[in-house]
């Protein structure tokens, strides 16, 4: 029996490092933002490498969903899927992945916005995806009758082992110490967009850095931050602690 994990997060979190962590498990296959191509094809948004992404991916929402609800390509017992709620603008959503264990990865939106602005010419409320992230959390909580797991990236950076152990327990999978480190470099499972976005994680071998303290947010994004903050704080109230 395969345990399918849908990990939802906004951009510029530690979502790719988390994918590396789960991908280090011998029992786990990983998928990198499988809906991204469909999102770009439907919206026509001018993201970096957009044409190449659309050409390389399955861009049919329902076909993608059927695949994700099936068996992993290599038959692994755990299938970790990295998802962005901002990309779910088509006819499917969290409720269509009802065979999954859903989890939510959060980060202070000031840091998300500041980091995203270094890669994109503009940052919008929809880009951050926090309203939809919060909505998906509530929908899954209603389905389960309890809060699904929420983890904060800063907590994982500060205490990787205890936080990842707690997450594995919440997801119903065994703890594997292999999740604490990985080989540097690119993976065949990385999205085709890796050259634009994954430079830092490709050089990494473990969770490292400190995501606490003050961050400089450009004045033009103060209003955006205030709009994102309530959703982040609501989710933060449910995060796993150790």
JSON list of C-alpha atoms in Angstrom, two decimals:
[
{"chain": "A", "resi": 1, "resn": "UNK", "atom": "CA", "xyz": [0.00, 0.00, 0.00]},
{"chain": "A", "resi": 2, "resn": "UNK", "atom": "CA", "xyz": [1.35, 3.40, -0.98]},
{"chain": "A", "resi": 3, "resn": "UNK", "atom": "CA", "xyz": [1.17, 6.35, 1.39]},
{"chain": "A", "resi": 4, "resn": "UNK", "atom": "CA", "xyz": [0.75, 9.47, -0.76]},
{"chain": "A", "resi": 5, "resn": "UNK", "atom": "CA", "xyz": [1.85, 12.72, 0.87]},
{"chain": "A", "resi": 6, "resn": "UNK", "atom": "CA", "xyz": [0.72, 16.07, -0.54]},
{"chain": "A", "resi": 7, "resn": "UNK", "atom": "CA", "xyz": [2.92, 18.80, 0.94]},
{"chain": "A", "resi": 8, "resn": "UNK", "atom": "CA", "xyz": [1.44, 22.24, 0.30]},
{"chain": "A", "resi": 9, "resn": "UNK", "atom": "CA", "xyz": [3.42, 25.45, 0.63]},
{"chain": "A", "resi": 10, "resn": "UNK", "atom": "CA", "xyz": [3.89, 28.92, -0.77]},
{"chain": "A", "resi": 11, "resn": "UNK", "atom": "CA", "xyz": [6.95, 29.75, -2.88]},
{"chain": "A", "resi": 12, "resn": "UNK", "atom": "CA", "xyz": [10.40, 30.52, -1.49]},
{"chain": "A", "resi": 13, "resn": "UNK", "atom": "CA", "xyz": [9.96, 28.26, 1.49]},
{"chain": "A", "resi": 14, "resn": "UNK", "atom": "CA", "xyz": [12.23, 25.26, 2.13]},
{"chain": "A", "resi": 15, "resn": "UNK", "atom": "CA", "xyz": [9.92, 23.17, -0.06]},
{"chain": "A", "resi": 16, "resn": "UNK", "atom": "CA", "xyz": [12.66, 21.90, -2.37]},
{"chain": "A", "resi": 17, "resn": "UNK", "atom": "CA", "xyz": [14.93, 21.01, 0.56]},
{"chain": "A", "resi": 18, "resn": "UNK", "atom": "CA", "xyz": [11.99, 19.11, 2.03]},
{"chain": "A", "resi": 19, "resn": "UNK", "atom": "CA", "xyz": [11.66, 17.26, -1.27]},
{"chain": "A", "resi": 20, "resn": "UNK", "atom": "CA", "xyz": [15.37, 16.41, -1.05]},
{"chain": "A", "resi": 21, "resn": "UNK", "atom": "CA", "xyz": [14.86, 15.17, 2.50]},
{"chain": "A", "resi": 22, "resn": "UNK", "atom": "CA", "xyz": [12.01, 12.83, 1.62]},
{"chain": "A", "resi": 23, "resn": "UNK", "atom": "CA", "xyz": [13.77, 11.80, -1.58]},
{"chain": "A", "resi": 24, "resn": "UNK", "atom": "CA", "xyz": [16.67, 10.54, 0.53]},
{"chain": "A", "resi": 25, "resn": "UNK", "atom": "CA", "xyz": [14.44, 7.80, 1.92]},
{"chain": "A", "resi": 26, "resn": "UNK", "atom": "CA", "xyz": [14.90, 4.43, 0.23]},
{"chain": "A", "resi": 27, "resn": "UNK", "atom": "CA", "xyz": [11.13, 3.88, 0.29]},
{"chain": "A", "resi": 28, "resn": "UNK", "atom": "CA", "xyz": [10.07, 7.22, -1.24]},
{"chain": "A", "resi": 29, "resn": "UNK", "atom": "CA", "xyz": [9.44, 8.60, -4.72]},
{"chain": "A", "resi": 30, "resn": "UNK", "atom": "CA", "xyz": [9.10, 12.38, -5.09]},
{"chain": "A", "resi": 31, "resn": "UNK", "atom": "CA", "xyz": [7.21, 14.59, -7.56]},
{"chain": "A", "resi": 32, "resn": "UNK", "atom": "CA", "xyz": [8.01, 18.25, -8.10]},
{"chain": "A", "resi": 33, "resn": "UNK", "atom": "CA", "xyz": [5.00, 20.58, -8.59]},
{"chain": "A", "resi": 34, "resn": "UNK", "atom": "CA", "xyz": [3.14, 18.31, -11.02]},
{"chain": "A", "resi": 35, "resn": "UNK", "atom": "CA", "xyz": [0.44, 20.93, -11.72]},
{"chain": "A", "resi": 36, "resn": "UNK", "atom": "CA", "xyz": [2.85, 23.72, -12.68]},
{"chain": "A", "resi": 37, "resn": "UNK", "atom": "CA", "xyz": [2.64, 23.11, -16.43]},
{"chain": "A", "resi": 38, "resn": "UNK", "atom": "CA", "xyz": [-1.18, 23.04, -16.42]},
{"chain": "A", "resi": 39, "resn": "UNK", "atom": "CA", "xyz": [-1.23, 26.26, -14.40]},
{"chain": "A", "resi": 40, "resn": "UNK", "atom": "CA", "xyz": [1.07, 28.06, -16.84]},
{"chain": "A", "resi": 41, "resn": "UNK", "atom": "CA", "xyz": [-0.78, 26.74, -19.89]},
{"chain": "A", "resi": 42, "resn": "UNK", "atom": "CA", "xyz": [-4.16, 27.85, -18.55]},
{"chain": "A", "resi": 43, "resn": "UNK", "atom": "CA", "xyz": [-3.09, 31.26, -17.26]},
{"chain": "A", "resi": 44, "resn": "UNK", "atom": "CA", "xyz": [-0.47, 32.19, -19.85]},
{"chain": "A", "resi": 45, "resn": "UNK", "atom": "CA", "xyz": [1.58, 33.79, -17.08]},
{"chain": "A", "resi": 46, "resn": "UNK", "atom": "CA", "xyz": [5.07, 34.84, -18.13]},
{"chain": "A", "resi": 47, "resn": "UNK", "atom": "CA", "xyz": [7.09, 32.84, -15.61]},
{"chain": "A", "resi": 48, "resn": "UNK", "atom": "CA", "xyz": [10.76, 32.00, -16.19]},
{"chain": "A", "resi": 49, "resn": "UNK", "atom": "CA", "xyz": [11.08, 29.09, -18.67]},
{"chain": "A", "resi": 50, "resn": "UNK", "atom": "CA", "xyz": [7.27, 28.98, -19.09]},
{"chain": "A", "resi": 51, "resn": "UNK", "atom": "CA", "xyz": [7.29, 27.65, -22.69]},
{"chain": "A", "resi": 52, "resn": "UNK", "atom": "CA", "xyz": [9.74, 24.89, -21.81]},
{"chain": "A", "resi": 53, "resn": "UNK", "atom": "CA", "xyz": [7.74, 23.92, -18.73]},
{"chain": "A", "resi": 54, "resn": "UNK", "atom": "CA", "xyz": [4.47, 23.65, -20.66]},
{"chain": "A", "resi": 55, "resn": "UNK", "atom": "CA", "xyz": [6.16, 21.63, -23.42]},
{"chain": "A", "resi": 56, "resn": "UNK", "atom": "CA", "xyz": [7.72, 19.20, -20.93]},
{"chain": "A", "resi": 57, "resn": "UNK", "atom": "CA", "xyz": [4.76, 18.46, -18.66]},
{"chain": "A", "resi": 58, "resn": "UNK", "atom": "CA", "xyz": [1.34, 16.86, -18.71]},
{"chain": "A", "resi": 59, "resn": "UNK", "atom": "CA", "xyz": [-0.91, 19.92, -18.78]},
{"chain": "A", "resi": 60, "resn": "UNK", "atom": "CA", "xyz": [-4.29, 18.22, -18.38]},
{"chain": "A", "resi": 61, "resn": "UNK", "atom": "CA", "xyz": [-5.60, 18.84, -14.85]},
{"chain": "A", "resi": 62, "resn": "UNK", "atom": "CA", "xyz": [-7.65, 15.66, -14.64]},
{"chain": "A", "resi": 63, "resn": "UNK", "atom": "CA", "xyz": [-4.97, 13.46, -16.17]},
{"chain": "A", "resi": 64, "resn": "UNK", "atom": "CA", "xyz": [-2.43, 14.74, -13.65]},
{"chain": "A", "resi": 65, "resn": "UNK", "atom": "CA", "xyz": [-4.84, 14.13, -10.79]},
{"chain": "A", "resi": 66, "resn": "UNK", "atom": "CA", "xyz": [-5.55, 10.57, -11.94]},
{"chain": "A", "resi": 67, "resn": "UNK", "atom": "CA", "xyz": [-1.81, 9.90, -12.08]},
{"chain": "A", "resi": 68, "resn": "UNK", "atom": "CA", "xyz": [-1.22, 11.31, -8.59]},
{"chain": "A", "resi": 69, "resn": "UNK", "atom": "CA", "xyz": [-4.01, 9.16, -7.15]},
{"chain": "A", "resi": 70, "resn": "UNK", "atom": "CA", "xyz": [-2.46, 6.06, -8.74]},
{"chain": "A", "resi": 71, "resn": "UNK", "atom": "CA", "xyz": [0.73, 4.18, -8.03]},
{"chain": "A", "resi": 72, "resn": "UNK", "atom": "CA", "xyz": [4.13, 5.91, -7.96]},
{"chain": "A", "resi": 73, "resn": "UNK", "atom": "CA", "xyz": [6.24, 5.32, -11.09]},
{"chain": "A", "resi": 74, "resn": "UNK", "atom": "CA", "xyz": [8.81, 3.20, -9.25]},
{"chain": "A", "resi": 75, "resn": "UNK", "atom": "CA", "xyz": [6.43, 1.34, -6.94]},
{"chain": "A", "resi": 76, "resn": "UNK", "atom": "CA", "xyz": [7.70, 3.01, -3.76]},
{"chain": "A", "resi": 77, "resn": "UNK", "atom": "CA", "xyz": [5.65, 2.66, -0.59]},
{"chain": "A", "resi": 78, "resn": "UNK", "atom": "CA", "xyz": [5.78, 6.44, 0.03]},
{"chain": "A", "resi": 79, "resn": "UNK", "atom": "CA", "xyz": [5.04, 9.06, -2.62]},
{"chain": "A", "resi": 80, "resn": "UNK", "atom": "CA", "xyz": [5.96, 12.61, -1.62]},
{"chain": "A", "resi": 81, "resn": "UNK", "atom": "CA", "xyz": [4.36, 15.27, -3.81]},
{"chain": "A", "resi": 82, "resn": "UNK", "atom": "CA", "xyz": [5.45, 18.90, -3.60]},
{"chain": "A", "resi": 83, "resn": "UNK", "atom": "CA", "xyz": [2.50, 21.19, -4.37]},
{"chain": "A", "resi": 84, "resn": "UNK", "atom": "CA", "xyz": [1.88, 24.94, -4.55]},
{"chain": "A", "resi": 85, "resn": "UNK", "atom": "CA", "xyz": [-1.71, 26.06, -3.89]},
{"chain": "A", "resi": 86, "resn": "UNK", "atom": "CA", "xyz": [-1.06, 29.12, -6.07]},
{"chain": "A", "resi": 87, "resn": "UNK", "atom": "CA", "xyz": [-0.84, 26.74, -9.05]},
{"chain": "A", "resi": 88, "resn": "UNK", "atom": "CA", "xyz": [-4.26, 25.17, -8.42]},
{"chain": "A", "resi": 89, "resn": "UNK", "atom": "CA", "xyz": [-6.38, 27.50, -10.52]},
{"chain": "A", "resi": 90, "resn": "UNK", "atom": "CA", "xyz": [-7.95, 24.80, -12.69]},
{"chain": "A", "resi": 91, "resn": "UNK", "atom": "CA", "xyz": [-10.90, 22.46, -12.14]},
{"chain": "A", "resi": 92, "resn": "UNK", "atom": "CA", "xyz": [-9.29, 20.38, -9.37]},
{"chain": "A", "resi": 93, "resn": "UNK", "atom": "CA", "xyz": [-8.17, 21.06, -5.81]},
{"chain": "A", "resi": 94, "resn": "UNK", "atom": "CA", "xyz": [-7.22, 19.51, -2.52]},
{"chain": "A", "resi": 95, "resn": "UNK", "atom": "CA", "xyz": [-10.44, 17.52, -2.36]},
{"chain": "A", "resi": 96, "resn": "UNK", "atom": "CA", "xyz": [-9.53, 15.65, -5.55]},
{"chain": "A", "resi": 97, "resn": "UNK", "atom": "CA", "xyz": [-6.45, 14.19, -3.85]},
{"chain": "A", "resi": 98, "resn": "UNK", "atom": "CA", "xyz": [-8.49, 12.37, -1.24]},
{"chain": "A", "resi": 99, "resn": "UNK", "atom": "CA", "xyz": [-6.17, 9.36, -1.23]},
{"chain": "A", "resi": 100, "resn": "UNK", "atom": "CA", "xyz": [-3.41, 11.55, 0.22]},
{"chain": "A", "resi": 101, "resn": "UNK", "atom": "CA", "xyz": [-2.14, 12.58, 3.61]},
{"chain": "A", "resi": 102, "resn": "UNK", "atom": "CA", "xyz": [-2.02, 16.38, 3.37]},
{"chain": "A", "resi": 103, "resn": "UNK", "atom": "CA", "xyz": [0.52, 18.53, 5.19]},
{"chain": "A", "resi": 104, "resn": "UNK", "atom": "CA", "xyz": [1.23, 22.25, 5.15]},
{"chain": "A", "resi": 105, "resn": "UNK", "atom": "CA", "xyz": [4.61, 24.00, 5.15]},
{"chain": "A", "resi": 106, "resn": "UNK", "atom": "CA", "xyz": [4.61, 27.64, 6.20]},
{"chain": "A", "resi": 107, "resn": "UNK", "atom": "CA", "xyz": [7.02, 30.57, 6.35]},
{"chain": "A", "resi": 108, "resn": "UNK", "atom": "CA", "xyz": [6.81, 34.18, 7.49]},
{"chain": "A", "resi": 109, "resn": "UNK", "atom": "CA", "xyz": [5.31, 35.93, 4.42]},
{"chain": "A", "resi": 110, "resn": "UNK", "atom": "CA", "xyz": [7.75, 38.84, 4.77]},
{"chain": "A", "resi": 111, "resn": "UNK", "atom": "CA", "xyz": [10.56, 36.41, 4.00]},
{"chain": "A", "resi": 112, "resn": "UNK", "atom": "CA", "xyz": [8.61, 34.74, 1.21]},
{"chain": "A", "resi": 113, "resn": "UNK", "atom": "CA", "xyz": [7.87, 38.07, -0.46]},
{"chain": "A", "resi": 114, "resn": "UNK", "atom": "CA", "xyz": [11.44, 39.40, -0.09]},
{"chain": "A", "resi": 115, "resn": "UNK", "atom": "CA", "xyz": [12.90, 36.21, -1.57]},
{"chain": "A", "resi": 116, "resn": "UNK", "atom": "CA", "xyz": [10.37, 35.92, -4.39]},
{"chain": "A", "resi": 117, "resn": "UNK", "atom": "CA", "xyz": [10.98, 39.54, -5.38]},
{"chain": "A", "resi": 118, "resn": "UNK", "atom": "CA", "xyz": [14.62, 38.68, -6.10]},
{"chain": "A", "resi": 119, "resn": "UNK", "atom": "CA", "xyz": [13.52, 36.18, -8.76]},
{"chain": "A", "resi": 120, "resn": "UNK", "atom": "CA", "xyz": [10.44, 37.87, -10.24]},
{"chain": "A", "resi": 121, "resn": "UNK", "atom": "CA", "xyz": [9.72, 41.39, -11.46]},
{"chain": "A", "resi": 122, "resn": "UNK", "atom": "CA", "xyz": [6.53, 41.64, -9.42]},
{"chain": "A", "resi": 123, "resn": "UNK", "atom": "CA", "xyz": [4.94, 39.82, -6.49]},
{"chain": "A", "resi": 124, "resn": "UNK", "atom": "CA", "xyz": [1.19, 39.44, -6.10]},
{"chain": "A", "resi": 125, "resn": "UNK", "atom": "CA", "xyz": [-1.11, 38.15, -3.37]},
{"chain": "A", "resi": 126, "resn": "UNK", "atom": "CA", "xyz": [-2.05, 35.16, -5.55]},
{"chain": "A", "resi": 127, "resn": "UNK", "atom": "CA", "xyz": [1.64, 34.34, -6.09]},
{"chain": "A", "resi": 128, "resn": "UNK", "atom": "CA", "xyz": [2.07, 33.77, -2.36]},
{"chain": "A", "resi": 129, "resn": "UNK", "atom": "CA", "xyz": [-0.87, 31.36, -2.27]},
{"chain": "A", "resi": 130, "resn": "UNK", "atom": "CA", "xyz": [-1.49, 31.83, 1.45]},
{"chain": "A", "resi": 131, "resn": "UNK", "atom": "CA", "xyz": [-5.23, 32.40, 1.21]},
{"chain": "A", "resi": 132, "resn": "UNK", "atom": "CA", "xyz": [-5.65, 29.15, -0.74]},
{"chain": "A", "resi": 133, "resn": "UNK", "atom": "CA", "xyz": [-3.18, 27.38, 1.58]},
{"chain": "A", "resi": 134, "resn": "UNK", "atom": "CA", "xyz": [-5.35, 28.40, 4.52]},
{"chain": "A", "resi": 135, "resn": "UNK", "atom": "CA", "xyz": [-8.50, 27.32, 2.65]},
{"chain": "A", "resi": 136, "resn": "UNK", "atom": "CA", "xyz": [-7.03, 23.90, 1.85]},
{"chain": "A", "resi": 137, "resn": "UNK", "atom": "CA", "xyz": [-6.02, 23.47, 5.48]},
{"chain": "A", "resi": 138, "resn": "UNK", "atom": "CA", "xyz": [-9.57, 24.18, 6.63]},
{"chain": "A", "resi": 139, "resn": "UNK", "atom": "CA", "xyz": [-11.04, 21.85, 4.02]},
{"chain": "A", "resi": 140, "resn": "UNK", "atom": "CA", "xyz": [-8.74, 19.03, 5.06]},
{"chain": "A", "resi": 141, "resn": "UNK", "atom": "CA", "xyz": [-9.39, 19.70, 8.76]},
{"chain": "A", "resi": 142, "resn": "UNK", "atom": "CA", "xyz": [-13.13, 19.43, 8.07]},
{"chain": "A", "resi": 143, "resn": "UNK", "atom": "CA", "xyz": [-12.61, 16.16, 6.19]},
{"chain": "A", "resi": 144, "resn": "UNK", "atom": "CA", "xyz": [-10.44, 14.64, 8.93]},
{"chain": "A", "resi": 145, "resn": "UNK", "atom": "CA", "xyz": [-12.27, 16.08, 11.91]},
{"chain": "A", "resi": 146, "resn": "UNK", "atom": "CA", "xyz": [-8.93, 17.34, 13.21]},
{"chain": "A", "resi": 147, "resn": "UNK", "atom": "CA", "xyz": [-6.09, 19.60, 12.10]},
{"chain": "A", "resi": 148, "resn": "UNK", "atom": "CA", "xyz": [-3.72, 18.12, 9.50]},
{"chain": "A", "resi": 149, "resn": "UNK", "atom": "CA", "xyz": [0.00, 18.58, 10.20]},
{"chain": "A", "resi": 150, "resn": "UNK", "atom": "CA", "xyz": [1.51, 22.05, 9.78]},
{"chain": "A", "resi": 151, "resn": "UNK", "atom": "CA", "xyz": [5.26, 22.63, 9.97]},
{"chain": "A", "resi": 152, "resn": "UNK", "atom": "CA", "xyz": [7.21, 25.87, 9.86]},
{"chain": "A", "resi": 153, "resn": "UNK", "atom": "CA", "xyz": [10.37, 25.96, 7.78]},
{"chain": "A", "resi": 154, "resn": "UNK", "atom": "CA", "xyz": [12.29, 27.92, 10.43]},
{"chain": "A", "resi": 155, "resn": "UNK", "atom": "CA", "xyz": [11.57, 25.19, 12.99]},
{"chain": "A", "resi": 156, "resn": "UNK", "atom": "CA", "xyz": [12.90, 22.49, 10.68]},
{"chain": "A", "resi": 157, "resn": "UNK", "atom": "CA", "xyz": [16.07, 24.50, 10.04]},
{"chain": "A", "resi": 158, "resn": "UNK", "atom": "CA", "xyz": [16.53, 25.02, 13.77]},
{"chain": "A", "resi": 159, "resn": "UNK", "atom": "CA", "xyz": [15.83, 21.42, 14.85]},
{"chain": "A", "resi": 160, "resn": "UNK", "atom": "CA", "xyz": [15.72, 19.12, 11.80]},
{"chain": "A", "resi": 161, "resn": "UNK", "atom": "CA", "xyz": [15.63, 15.73, 13.47]},
{"chain": "A", "resi": 162, "resn": "UNK", "atom": "CA", "xyz": [12.92, 16.27, 16.11]},
{"chain": "A", "resi": 163, "resn": "UNK", "atom": "CA", "xyz": [10.73, 18.26, 13.73]},
{"chain": "A", "resi": 164, "resn": "UNK", "atom": "CA", "xyz": [11.01, 15.71, 10.92]},
{"chain": "A", "resi": 165, "resn": "UNK", "atom": "CA", "xyz": [10.37, 12.87, 13.36]},
{"chain": "A", "resi": 166, "resn": "UNK", "atom": "CA", "xyz": [7.22, 14.64, 14.53]},
{"chain": "A", "resi": 167, "resn": "UNK", "atom": "CA", "xyz": [6.12, 15.19, 10.93]},
{"chain": "A", "resi": 168, "resn": "UNK", "atom": "CA", "xyz": [6.68, 11.54, 10.01]},
{"chain": "A", "resi": 169, "resn": "UNK", "atom": "CA", "xyz": [4.62, 10.47, 13.02]},
{"chain": "A", "resi": 170, "resn": "UNK", "atom": "CA", "xyz": [1.81, 12.85, 12.02]},
{"chain": "A", "resi": 171, "resn": "UNK", "atom": "CA", "xyz": [1.88, 11.48, 8.46]},
{"chain": "A", "resi": 172, "resn": "UNK", "atom": "CA", "xyz": [1.83, 7.85, 9.58]},
{"chain": "A", "resi": 173, "resn": "UNK", "atom": "CA", "xyz": [5.23, 6.89, 8.20]},
{"chain": "A", "resi": 174, "resn": "UNK", "atom": "CA", "xyz": [8.35, 5.62, 9.93]},
{"chain": "A", "resi": 175, "resn": "UNK", "atom": "CA", "xyz": [11.23, 7.90, 10.80]},
{"chain": "A", "resi": 176, "resn": "UNK", "atom": "CA", "xyz": [14.32, 7.50, 8.60]},
{"chain": "A", "resi": 177, "resn": "UNK", "atom": "CA", "xyz": [17.60, 9.23, 9.59]},
{"chain": "A", "resi": 178, "resn": "UNK", "atom": "CA", "xyz": [18.49, 9.39, 5.89]},
{"chain": "A", "resi": 179, "resn": "UNK", "atom": "CA", "xyz": [16.14, 12.39, 5.72]},
{"chain": "A", "resi": 180, "resn": "UNK", "atom": "CA", "xyz": [18.74, 14.55, 7.49]},
{"chain": "A", "resi": 181, "resn": "UNK", "atom": "CA", "xyz": [21.20, 14.73, 4.57]},
{"chain": "A", "resi": 182, "resn": "UNK", "atom": "CA", "xyz": [21.49, 14.27, 0.82]},
{"chain": "A", "resi": 183, "resn": "UNK", "atom": "CA", "xyz": [24.03, 14.42, -1.97]},
{"chain": "A", "resi": 184, "resn": "UNK", "atom": "CA", "xyz": [24.47, 17.79, -3.71]},
{"chain": "A", "resi": 185, "resn": "UNK", "atom": "CA", "xyz": [23.42, 18.34, -7.31]},
{"chain": "A", "resi": 186, "resn": "UNK", "atom": "CA", "xyz": [20.33, 18.11, -9.48]},
{"chain": "A", "resi": 187, "resn": "UNK", "atom": "CA", "xyz": [17.88, 15.19, -9.59]},
{"chain": "A", "resi": 188, "resn": "UNK", "atom": "CA", "xyz": [16.00, 13.58, -12.46]},
{"chain": "A", "resi": 189, "resn": "UNK", "atom": "CA", "xyz": [12.85, 14.22, -10.41]},
{"chain": "A", "resi": 190, "resn": "UNK", "atom": "CA", "xyz": [13.50, 18.00, -10.25]},
{"chain": "A", "resi": 191, "resn": "UNK", "atom": "CA", "xyz": [11.25, 20.19, -12.35]},
{"chain": "A", "resi": 192, "resn": "UNK", "atom": "CA", "xyz": [12.65, 21.49, -15.62]},
{"chain": "A", "resi": 193, "resn": "UNK", "atom": "CA", "xyz": [12.64, 24.93, -13.95]},
{"chain": "A", "resi": 194, "resn": "UNK", "atom": "CA", "xyz": [15.46, 23.90, -11.59]},
{"chain": "A", "resi": 195, "resn": "UNK", "atom": "CA", "xyz": [18.16, 26.01, -13.35]},
{"chain": "A", "resi": 196, "resn": "UNK", "atom": "CA", "xyz": [16.27, 29.21, -12.47]},
{"chain": "A", "resi": 197, "resn": "UNK", "atom": "CA", "xyz": [15.17, 28.39, -8.93]},
{"chain": "A", "resi": 198, "resn": "UNK", "atom": "CA", "xyz": [17.26, 25.61, -7.36]},
{"chain": "A", "resi": 199, "resn": "UNK", "atom": "CA", "xyz": [20.82, 26.92, -7.29]},
{"chain": "A", "resi": 200, "resn": "UNK", "atom": "CA", "xyz": [21.02, 27.06, -3.52]},
{"chain": "A", "resi": 201, "resn": "UNK", "atom": "CA", "xyz": [19.44, 23.68, -2.84]},
{"chain": "A", "resi": 202, "resn": "UNK", "atom": "CA", "xyz": [21.60, 22.03, -5.50]},
{"chain": "A", "resi": 203, "resn": "UNK", "atom": "CA", "xyz": [24.66, 23.10, -3.52]},
{"chain": "A", "resi": 204, "resn": "UNK", "atom": "CA", "xyz": [23.20, 21.92, -0.21]},
{"chain": "A", "resi": 205, "resn": "UNK", "atom": "CA", "xyz": [23.66, 18.61, 1.59]},
{"chain": "A", "resi": 206, "resn": "UNK", "atom": "CA", "xyz": [21.40, 19.18, 4.61]},
{"chain": "A", "resi": 207, "resn": "UNK", "atom": "CA", "xyz": [19.04, 21.64, 6.24]},
{"chain": "A", "resi": 208, "resn": "UNK", "atom": "CA", "xyz": [21.07, 24.70, 7.11]},
{"chain": "A", "resi": 209, "resn": "UNK", "atom": "CA", "xyz": [20.70, 28.41, 7.77]},
{"chain": "A", "resi": 210, "resn": "UNK", "atom": "CA", "xyz": [18.62, 30.48, 10.13]},
{"chain": "A", "resi": 211, "resn": "UNK", "atom": "CA", "xyz": [15.21, 31.77, 9.07]},
{"chain": "A", "resi": 212, "resn": "UNK", "atom": "CA", "xyz": [14.60, 33.88, 12.15]},
{"chain": "A", "resi": 213, "resn": "UNK", "atom": "CA", "xyz": [15.22, 37.53, 12.95]},
{"chain": "A", "resi": 214, "resn": "UNK", "atom": "CA", "xyz": [14.37, 40.65, 11.00]},
{"chain": "A", "resi": 215, "resn": "UNK", "atom": "CA", "xyz": [14.02, 40.82, 7.24]},
{"chain": "A", "resi": 216, "resn": "UNK", "atom": "CA", "xyz": [14.11, 43.88, 5.01]},
{"chain": "A", "resi": 217, "resn": "UNK", "atom": "CA", "xyz": [10.86, 44.15, 3.10]},
{"chain": "A", "resi": 218, "resn": "UNK", "atom": "CA", "xyz": [10.60, 46.79, 0.37]},
{"chain": "A", "resi": 219, "resn": "UNK", "atom": "CA", "xyz": [8.01, 49.48, 1.21]},
{"chain": "A", "resi": 220, "resn": "UNK", "atom": "CA", "xyz": [6.05, 48.63, -1.93]},
{"chain": "A", "resi": 221, "resn": "UNK", "atom": "CA", "xyz": [5.23, 45.22, -0.45]},
{"chain": "A", "resi": 222, "resn": "UNK", "atom": "CA", "xyz": [4.09, 46.30, 3.03]},
{"chain": "A", "resi": 223, "resn": "UNK", "atom": "CA", "xyz": [0.41, 46.17, 2.10]},
{"chain": "A", "resi": 224, "resn": "UNK", "atom": "CA", "xyz": [0.88, 42.74, 0.50]},
{"chain": "A", "resi": 225, "resn": "UNK", "atom": "CA", "xyz": [2.52, 41.48, 3.68]},
{"chain": "A", "resi": 226, "resn": "UNK", "atom": "CA", "xyz": [-0.37, 42.72, 5.83]},
{"chain": "A", "resi": 227, "resn": "UNK", "atom": "CA", "xyz": [-2.82, 40.95, 3.53]},
{"chain": "A", "resi": 228, "resn": "UNK", "atom": "CA", "xyz": [-0.88, 37.67, 3.76]},
{"chain": "A", "resi": 229, "resn": "UNK", "atom": "CA", "xyz": [-0.11, 37.81, 7.48]},
{"chain": "A", "resi": 230, "resn": "UNK", "atom": "CA", "xyz": [-3.52, 36.73, 8.91]},
{"chain": "A", "resi": 231, "resn": "UNK", "atom": "CA", "xyz": [-3.50, 33.52, 6.87]},
{"chain": "A", "resi": 232, "resn": "UNK", "atom": "CA", "xyz": [0.03, 32.71, 7.99]},
{"chain": "A", "resi": 233, "resn": "UNK", "atom": "CA", "xyz": [-0.76, 33.42, 11.62]},
{"chain": "A", "resi": 234, "resn": "UNK", "atom": "CA", "xyz": [-3.91, 31.28, 11.50]},
{"chain": "A", "resi": 235, "resn": "UNK", "atom": "CA", "xyz": [-1.91, 28.32, 10.18]},
{"chain": "A", "resi": 236, "resn": "UNK", "atom": "CA", "xyz": [0.93, 28.98, 12.60]},
{"chain": "A", "resi": 237, "resn": "UNK", "atom": "CA", "xyz": [-1.47, 28.39, 15.46]},
{"chain": "A", "resi": 238, "resn": "UNK", "atom": "CA", "xyz": [-1.65, 24.71, 14.46]},
{"chain": "A", "resi": 239, "resn": "UNK", "atom": "CA", "xyz": [2.01, 24.00, 13.76]},
{"chain": "A", "resi": 240, "resn": "UNK", "atom": "CA", "xyz": [3.81, 20.99, 15.18]},
{"chain": "A", "resi": 241, "resn": "UNK", "atom": "CA", "xyz": [6.16, 21.72, 18.05]},
{"chain": "A", "resi": 242, "resn": "UNK", "atom": "CA", "xyz": [8.80, 19.62, 19.83]}
]
